[in-house]
Coordinates of C-alpha atoms (C1' of nucleotides) in Angstrom, one line a residue:
Chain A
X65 CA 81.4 111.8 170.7
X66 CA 77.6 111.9 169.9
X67 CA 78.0 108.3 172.0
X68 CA 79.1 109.8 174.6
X69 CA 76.4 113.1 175.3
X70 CA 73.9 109.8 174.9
X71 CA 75.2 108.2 177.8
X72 CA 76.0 111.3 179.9
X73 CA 72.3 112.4 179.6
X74 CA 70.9 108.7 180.4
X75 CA 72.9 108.9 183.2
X76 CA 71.8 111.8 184.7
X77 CA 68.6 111.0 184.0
X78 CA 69.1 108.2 186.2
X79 CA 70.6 109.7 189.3
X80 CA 67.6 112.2 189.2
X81 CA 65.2 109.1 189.5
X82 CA 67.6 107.5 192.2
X83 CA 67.1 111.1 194.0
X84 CA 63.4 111.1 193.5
X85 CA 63.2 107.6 194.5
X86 CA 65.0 108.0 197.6
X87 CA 62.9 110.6 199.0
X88 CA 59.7 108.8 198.1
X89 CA 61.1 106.0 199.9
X90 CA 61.8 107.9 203.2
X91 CA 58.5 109.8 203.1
X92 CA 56.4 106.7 202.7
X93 CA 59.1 104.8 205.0
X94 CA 59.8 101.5 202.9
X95 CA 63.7 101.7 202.8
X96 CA 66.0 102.0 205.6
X97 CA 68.5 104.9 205.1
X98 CA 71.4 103.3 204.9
X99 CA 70.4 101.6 202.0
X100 CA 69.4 104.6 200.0
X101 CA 73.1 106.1 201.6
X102 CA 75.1 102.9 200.4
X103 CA 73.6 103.3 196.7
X104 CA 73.8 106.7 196.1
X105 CA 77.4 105.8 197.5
X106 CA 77.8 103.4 195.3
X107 CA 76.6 105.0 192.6
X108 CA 78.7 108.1 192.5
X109 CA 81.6 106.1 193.2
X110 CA 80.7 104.0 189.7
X111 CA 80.3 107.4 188.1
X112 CA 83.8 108.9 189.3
X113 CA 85.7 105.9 188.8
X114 CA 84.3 105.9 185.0
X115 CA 84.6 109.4 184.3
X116 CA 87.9 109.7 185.2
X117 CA 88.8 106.5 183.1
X118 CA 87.7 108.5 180.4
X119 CA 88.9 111.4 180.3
X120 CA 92.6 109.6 181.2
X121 CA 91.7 107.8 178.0
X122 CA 91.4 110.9 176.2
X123 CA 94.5 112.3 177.7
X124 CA 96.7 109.2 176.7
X125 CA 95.4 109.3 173.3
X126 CA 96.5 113.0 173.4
X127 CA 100.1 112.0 174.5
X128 CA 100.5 109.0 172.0
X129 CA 99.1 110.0 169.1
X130 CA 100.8 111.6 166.1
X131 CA 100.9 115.2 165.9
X132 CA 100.0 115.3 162.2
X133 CA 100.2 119.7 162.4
X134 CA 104.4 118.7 163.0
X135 CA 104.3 115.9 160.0
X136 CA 103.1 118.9 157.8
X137 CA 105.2 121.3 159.6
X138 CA 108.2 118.9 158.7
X139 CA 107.4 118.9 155.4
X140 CA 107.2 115.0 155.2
X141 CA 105.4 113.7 152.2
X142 CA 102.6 110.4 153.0
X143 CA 105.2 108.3 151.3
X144 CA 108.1 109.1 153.3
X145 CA 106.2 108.8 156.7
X146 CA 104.8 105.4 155.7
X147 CA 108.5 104.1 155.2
X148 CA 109.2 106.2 158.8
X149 CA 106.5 103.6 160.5
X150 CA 108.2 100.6 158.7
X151 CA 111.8 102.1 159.8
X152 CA 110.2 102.2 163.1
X153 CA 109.1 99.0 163.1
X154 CA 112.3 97.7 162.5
X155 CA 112.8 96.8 158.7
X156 CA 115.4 97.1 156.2
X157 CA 115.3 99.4 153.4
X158 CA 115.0 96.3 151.5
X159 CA 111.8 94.7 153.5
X160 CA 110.2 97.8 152.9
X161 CA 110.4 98.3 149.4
X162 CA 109.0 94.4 149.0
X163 CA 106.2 95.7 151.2
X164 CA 105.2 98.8 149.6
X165 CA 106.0 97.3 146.1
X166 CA 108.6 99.6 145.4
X167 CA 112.5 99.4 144.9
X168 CA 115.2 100.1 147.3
X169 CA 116.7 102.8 145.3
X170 CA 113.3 104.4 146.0
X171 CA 112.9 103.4 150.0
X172 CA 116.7 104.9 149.9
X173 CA 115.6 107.9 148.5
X174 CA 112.7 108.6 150.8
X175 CA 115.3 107.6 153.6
X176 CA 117.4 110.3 153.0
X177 CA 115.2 112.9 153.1
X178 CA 113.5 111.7 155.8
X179 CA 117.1 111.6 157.5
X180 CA 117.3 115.7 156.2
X181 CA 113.6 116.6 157.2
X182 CA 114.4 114.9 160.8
X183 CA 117.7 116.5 160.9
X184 CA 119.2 112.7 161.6
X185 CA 122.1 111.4 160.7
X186 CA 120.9 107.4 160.9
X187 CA 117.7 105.9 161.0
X188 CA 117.7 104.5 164.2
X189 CA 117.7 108.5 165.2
X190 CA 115.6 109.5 163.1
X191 CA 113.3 107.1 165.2
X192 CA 114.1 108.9 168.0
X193 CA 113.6 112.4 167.0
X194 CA 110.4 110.8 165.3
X195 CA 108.8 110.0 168.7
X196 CA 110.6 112.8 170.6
X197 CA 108.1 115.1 168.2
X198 CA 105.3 113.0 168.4
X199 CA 104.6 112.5 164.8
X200 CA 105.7 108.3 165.6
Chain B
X135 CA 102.8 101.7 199.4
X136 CA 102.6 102.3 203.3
X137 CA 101.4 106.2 202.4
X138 CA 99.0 104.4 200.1
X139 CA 97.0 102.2 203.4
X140 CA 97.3 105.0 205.4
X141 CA 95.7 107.3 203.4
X142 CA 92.7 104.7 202.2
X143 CA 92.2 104.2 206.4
X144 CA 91.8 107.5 207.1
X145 CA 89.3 107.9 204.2
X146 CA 87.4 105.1 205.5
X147 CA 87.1 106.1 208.5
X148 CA 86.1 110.0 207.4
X149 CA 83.2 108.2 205.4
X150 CA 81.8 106.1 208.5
X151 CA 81.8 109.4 210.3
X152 CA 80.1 111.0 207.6
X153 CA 77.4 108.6 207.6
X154 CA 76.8 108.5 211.4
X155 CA 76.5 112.3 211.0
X156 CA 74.5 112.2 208.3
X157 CA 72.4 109.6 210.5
X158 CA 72.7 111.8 213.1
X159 CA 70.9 114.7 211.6
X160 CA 68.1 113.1 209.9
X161 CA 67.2 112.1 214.0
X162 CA 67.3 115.9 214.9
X163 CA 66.4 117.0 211.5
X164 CA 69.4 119.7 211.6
X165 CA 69.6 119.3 208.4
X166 CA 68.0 118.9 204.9
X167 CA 68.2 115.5 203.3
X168 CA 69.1 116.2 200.0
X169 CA 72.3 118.3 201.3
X170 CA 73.3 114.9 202.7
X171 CA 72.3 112.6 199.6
X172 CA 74.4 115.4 197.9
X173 CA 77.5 115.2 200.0
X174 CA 77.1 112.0 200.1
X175 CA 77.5 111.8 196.2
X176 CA 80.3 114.6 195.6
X177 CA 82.3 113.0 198.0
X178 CA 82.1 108.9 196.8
X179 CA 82.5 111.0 193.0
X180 CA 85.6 112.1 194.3
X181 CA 86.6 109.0 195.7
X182 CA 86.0 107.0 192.6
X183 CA 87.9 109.3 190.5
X184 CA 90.6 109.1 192.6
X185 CA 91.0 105.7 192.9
X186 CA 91.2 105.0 189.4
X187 CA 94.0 107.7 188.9
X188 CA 95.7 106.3 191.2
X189 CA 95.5 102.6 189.3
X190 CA 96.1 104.1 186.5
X191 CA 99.0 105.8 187.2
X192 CA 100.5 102.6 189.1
X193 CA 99.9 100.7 185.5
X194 CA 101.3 103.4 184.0
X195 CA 104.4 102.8 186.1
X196 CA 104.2 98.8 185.2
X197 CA 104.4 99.6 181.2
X198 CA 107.1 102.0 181.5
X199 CA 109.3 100.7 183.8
X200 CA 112.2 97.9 182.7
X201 CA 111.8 93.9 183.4
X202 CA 115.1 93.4 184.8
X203 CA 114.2 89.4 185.1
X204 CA 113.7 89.6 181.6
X205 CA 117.0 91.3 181.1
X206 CA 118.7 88.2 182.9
X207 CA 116.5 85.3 181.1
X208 CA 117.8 86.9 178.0
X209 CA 121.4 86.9 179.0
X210 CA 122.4 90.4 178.7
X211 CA 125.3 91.7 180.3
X212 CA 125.6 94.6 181.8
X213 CA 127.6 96.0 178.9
X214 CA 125.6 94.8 176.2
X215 CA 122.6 96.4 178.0
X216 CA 124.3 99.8 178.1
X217 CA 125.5 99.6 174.6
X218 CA 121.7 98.3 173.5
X219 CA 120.7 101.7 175.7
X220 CA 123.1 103.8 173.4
X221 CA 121.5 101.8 170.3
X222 CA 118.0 102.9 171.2
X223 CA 119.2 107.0 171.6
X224 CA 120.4 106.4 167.7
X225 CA 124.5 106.3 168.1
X226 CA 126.5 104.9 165.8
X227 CA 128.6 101.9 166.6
X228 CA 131.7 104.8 166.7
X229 CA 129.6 106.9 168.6
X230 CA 128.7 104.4 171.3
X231 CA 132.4 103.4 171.5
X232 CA 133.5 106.7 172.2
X233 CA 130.8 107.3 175.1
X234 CA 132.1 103.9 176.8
X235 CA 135.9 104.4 175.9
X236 CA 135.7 101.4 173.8
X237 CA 137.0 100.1 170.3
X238 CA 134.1 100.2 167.6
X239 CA 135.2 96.1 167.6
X240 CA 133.8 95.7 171.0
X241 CA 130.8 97.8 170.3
X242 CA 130.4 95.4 167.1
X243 CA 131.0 92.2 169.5
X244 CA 128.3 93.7 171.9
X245 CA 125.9 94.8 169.1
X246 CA 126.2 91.3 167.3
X247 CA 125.9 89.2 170.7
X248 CA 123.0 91.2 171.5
X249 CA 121.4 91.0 167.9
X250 CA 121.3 87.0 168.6
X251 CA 120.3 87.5 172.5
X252 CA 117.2 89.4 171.1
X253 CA 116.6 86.9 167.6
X254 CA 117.4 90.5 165.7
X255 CA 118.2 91.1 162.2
X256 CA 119.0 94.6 162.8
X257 CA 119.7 97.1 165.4
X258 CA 116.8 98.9 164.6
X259 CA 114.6 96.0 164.9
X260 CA 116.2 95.1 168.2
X261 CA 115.2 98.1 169.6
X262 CA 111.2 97.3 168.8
X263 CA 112.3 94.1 170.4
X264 CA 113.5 95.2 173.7
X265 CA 110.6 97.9 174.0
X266 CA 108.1 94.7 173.6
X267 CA 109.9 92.8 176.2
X268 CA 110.0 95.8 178.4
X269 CA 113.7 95.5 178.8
X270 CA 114.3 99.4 177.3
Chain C
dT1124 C1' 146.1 75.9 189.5
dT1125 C1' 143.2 74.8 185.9
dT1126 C1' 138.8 75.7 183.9
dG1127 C1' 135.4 78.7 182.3
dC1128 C1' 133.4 83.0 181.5
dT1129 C1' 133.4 87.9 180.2
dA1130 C1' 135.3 91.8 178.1
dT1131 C1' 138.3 93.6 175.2
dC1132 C1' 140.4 94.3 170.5
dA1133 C1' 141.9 93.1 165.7
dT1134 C1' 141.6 91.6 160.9
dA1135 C1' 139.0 90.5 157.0
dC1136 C1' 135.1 90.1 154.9
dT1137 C1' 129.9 90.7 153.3
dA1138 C1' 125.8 93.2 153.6
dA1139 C1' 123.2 97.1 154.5
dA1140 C1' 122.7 102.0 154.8
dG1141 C1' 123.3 106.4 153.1
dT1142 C1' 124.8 110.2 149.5
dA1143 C1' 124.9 112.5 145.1
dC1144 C1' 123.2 113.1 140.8
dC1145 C1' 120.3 112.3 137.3
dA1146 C1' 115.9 111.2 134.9
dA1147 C1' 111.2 110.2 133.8
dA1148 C1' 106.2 109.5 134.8
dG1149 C1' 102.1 111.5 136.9
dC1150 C1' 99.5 115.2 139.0
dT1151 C1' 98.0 119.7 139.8
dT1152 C1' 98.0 124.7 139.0
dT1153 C1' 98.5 128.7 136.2
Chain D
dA1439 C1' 100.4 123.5 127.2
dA1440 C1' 104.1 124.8 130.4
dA1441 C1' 105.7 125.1 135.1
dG1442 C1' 106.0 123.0 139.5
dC1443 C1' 105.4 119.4 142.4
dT1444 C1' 105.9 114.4 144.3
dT1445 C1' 106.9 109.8 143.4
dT1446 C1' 109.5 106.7 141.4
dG1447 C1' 113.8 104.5 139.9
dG1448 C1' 118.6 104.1 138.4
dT1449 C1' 124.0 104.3 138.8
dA1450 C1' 128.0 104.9 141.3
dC1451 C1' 130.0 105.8 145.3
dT1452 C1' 131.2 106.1 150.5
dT1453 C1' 130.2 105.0 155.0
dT1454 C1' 128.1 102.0 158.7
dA1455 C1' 126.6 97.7 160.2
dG1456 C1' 127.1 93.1 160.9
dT1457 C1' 129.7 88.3 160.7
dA1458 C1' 133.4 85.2 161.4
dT1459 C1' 137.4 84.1 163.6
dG1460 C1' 141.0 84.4 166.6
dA1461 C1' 143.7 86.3 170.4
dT1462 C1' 144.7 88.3 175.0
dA1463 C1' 143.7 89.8 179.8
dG1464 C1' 141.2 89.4 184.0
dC1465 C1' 138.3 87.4 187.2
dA1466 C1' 135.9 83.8 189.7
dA1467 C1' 134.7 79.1 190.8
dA1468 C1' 136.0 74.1 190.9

DNA sequence: TTTGCTATCATACTAAAGTACCAAAGCTTT
DNA sequence: AAAGCTTTGGTACTTTAGTATGATAGCAAA
């Protein structure tokens, strides 16, 4: 964020040179008009195009990111929402105990209440309330 | 698509006039040159932001849409693709039968043909699967 | 018509998934 | 220290999921 003031004051900084510049240029007559027209054209067009690039970036992040306020909200424990990413990704109980170093009976235990916090009555629903809410 | 030209034309053609007026009144000095280096600016701003929108939102379409050529190098019917649908909204094999008026044996045909069609272990892993390959 | 393909369904089986209940370790908070 | 919490794990059980195999019906191309 502190990144991004930076380069939004450098920037404008910039154009007001370009602006100076440009009427320097036509009172002392050493560049054409069009020239000056085409960059500040040129310019601005950079600066839209970019600006709008970011905040879509922000906005995209805002609609696929987790909504961590409706993980707490759900009550759901670190634990049981790292085994709800590995669910996601398509693993078995089994594969995801071997990966978290932990037992199935344990991955079936954090299944089920997963299943009873997501009010789901499989996993492969659960995955969809999951990203319905965000929280995947 | 057509909407698309039309509209870039007609923007063109409303910046040449812009800068033959703005041409125009630097000759007669009706008016002040910064207003023009301004409009100049707000206006290729706008048109910058615009445009990436819009190629944003027409890569937005590309990621979200389905890859129906992909669909047919796999070899998915049109069956197995609605039941792999009814797989990805979380049914159960019972479930998905009685949405299609089918046994749960076909439903288990369909899922298991369609677990070797996508190289899937599991249903839930053939739904991660068929969201990579844009097919879902 | 014969061949080949798809869709359908069944049986029988194995493998996961999920439920219920219990229990102990570890950790905060009171 | 005792109470309360999460995490962990086990046993025993029921329910889905998935595999293998075979069989029938329909439909389209050779």
């Amino acid at each position: 964020m502190k990144k991004t003031i930076l380069a939004f004051s450098l920037l404008i900084l910039a154009l007001l040179l370009l602006f100076q510049f440009s009427k320097y240029s036509i009172v002392t007559g050493n560049a054409e008009i069009e020239i000056i027209f085409a960059v500040i054209a040129i310019v601005f067009f950079v600066v839209g195009y970019v600006i709008h690039k970011k905040s879509l970036t922000q906005k995209h992040m805002g609609q696929g990111d987790i909504d961590n306020d409706k993980i707490k909200a759900l009550d759901i424990s670190d634990r049981e929402y790292e085994v709800l990413q590995l669910i996601h990704e398509g693993l078995s109980n089994k594969e995801i105990g071997e990966k978290l170093f932990l037992s199935e009976s344990t991955i079936k235990t954090h299944v089920s209440s997963l299943l009873v916090k997501l009010n789901a009555k499989r996993r492969t629903q659960a995955i969809q309330i999951a990203k319905s809410q965000h929280i995947i």
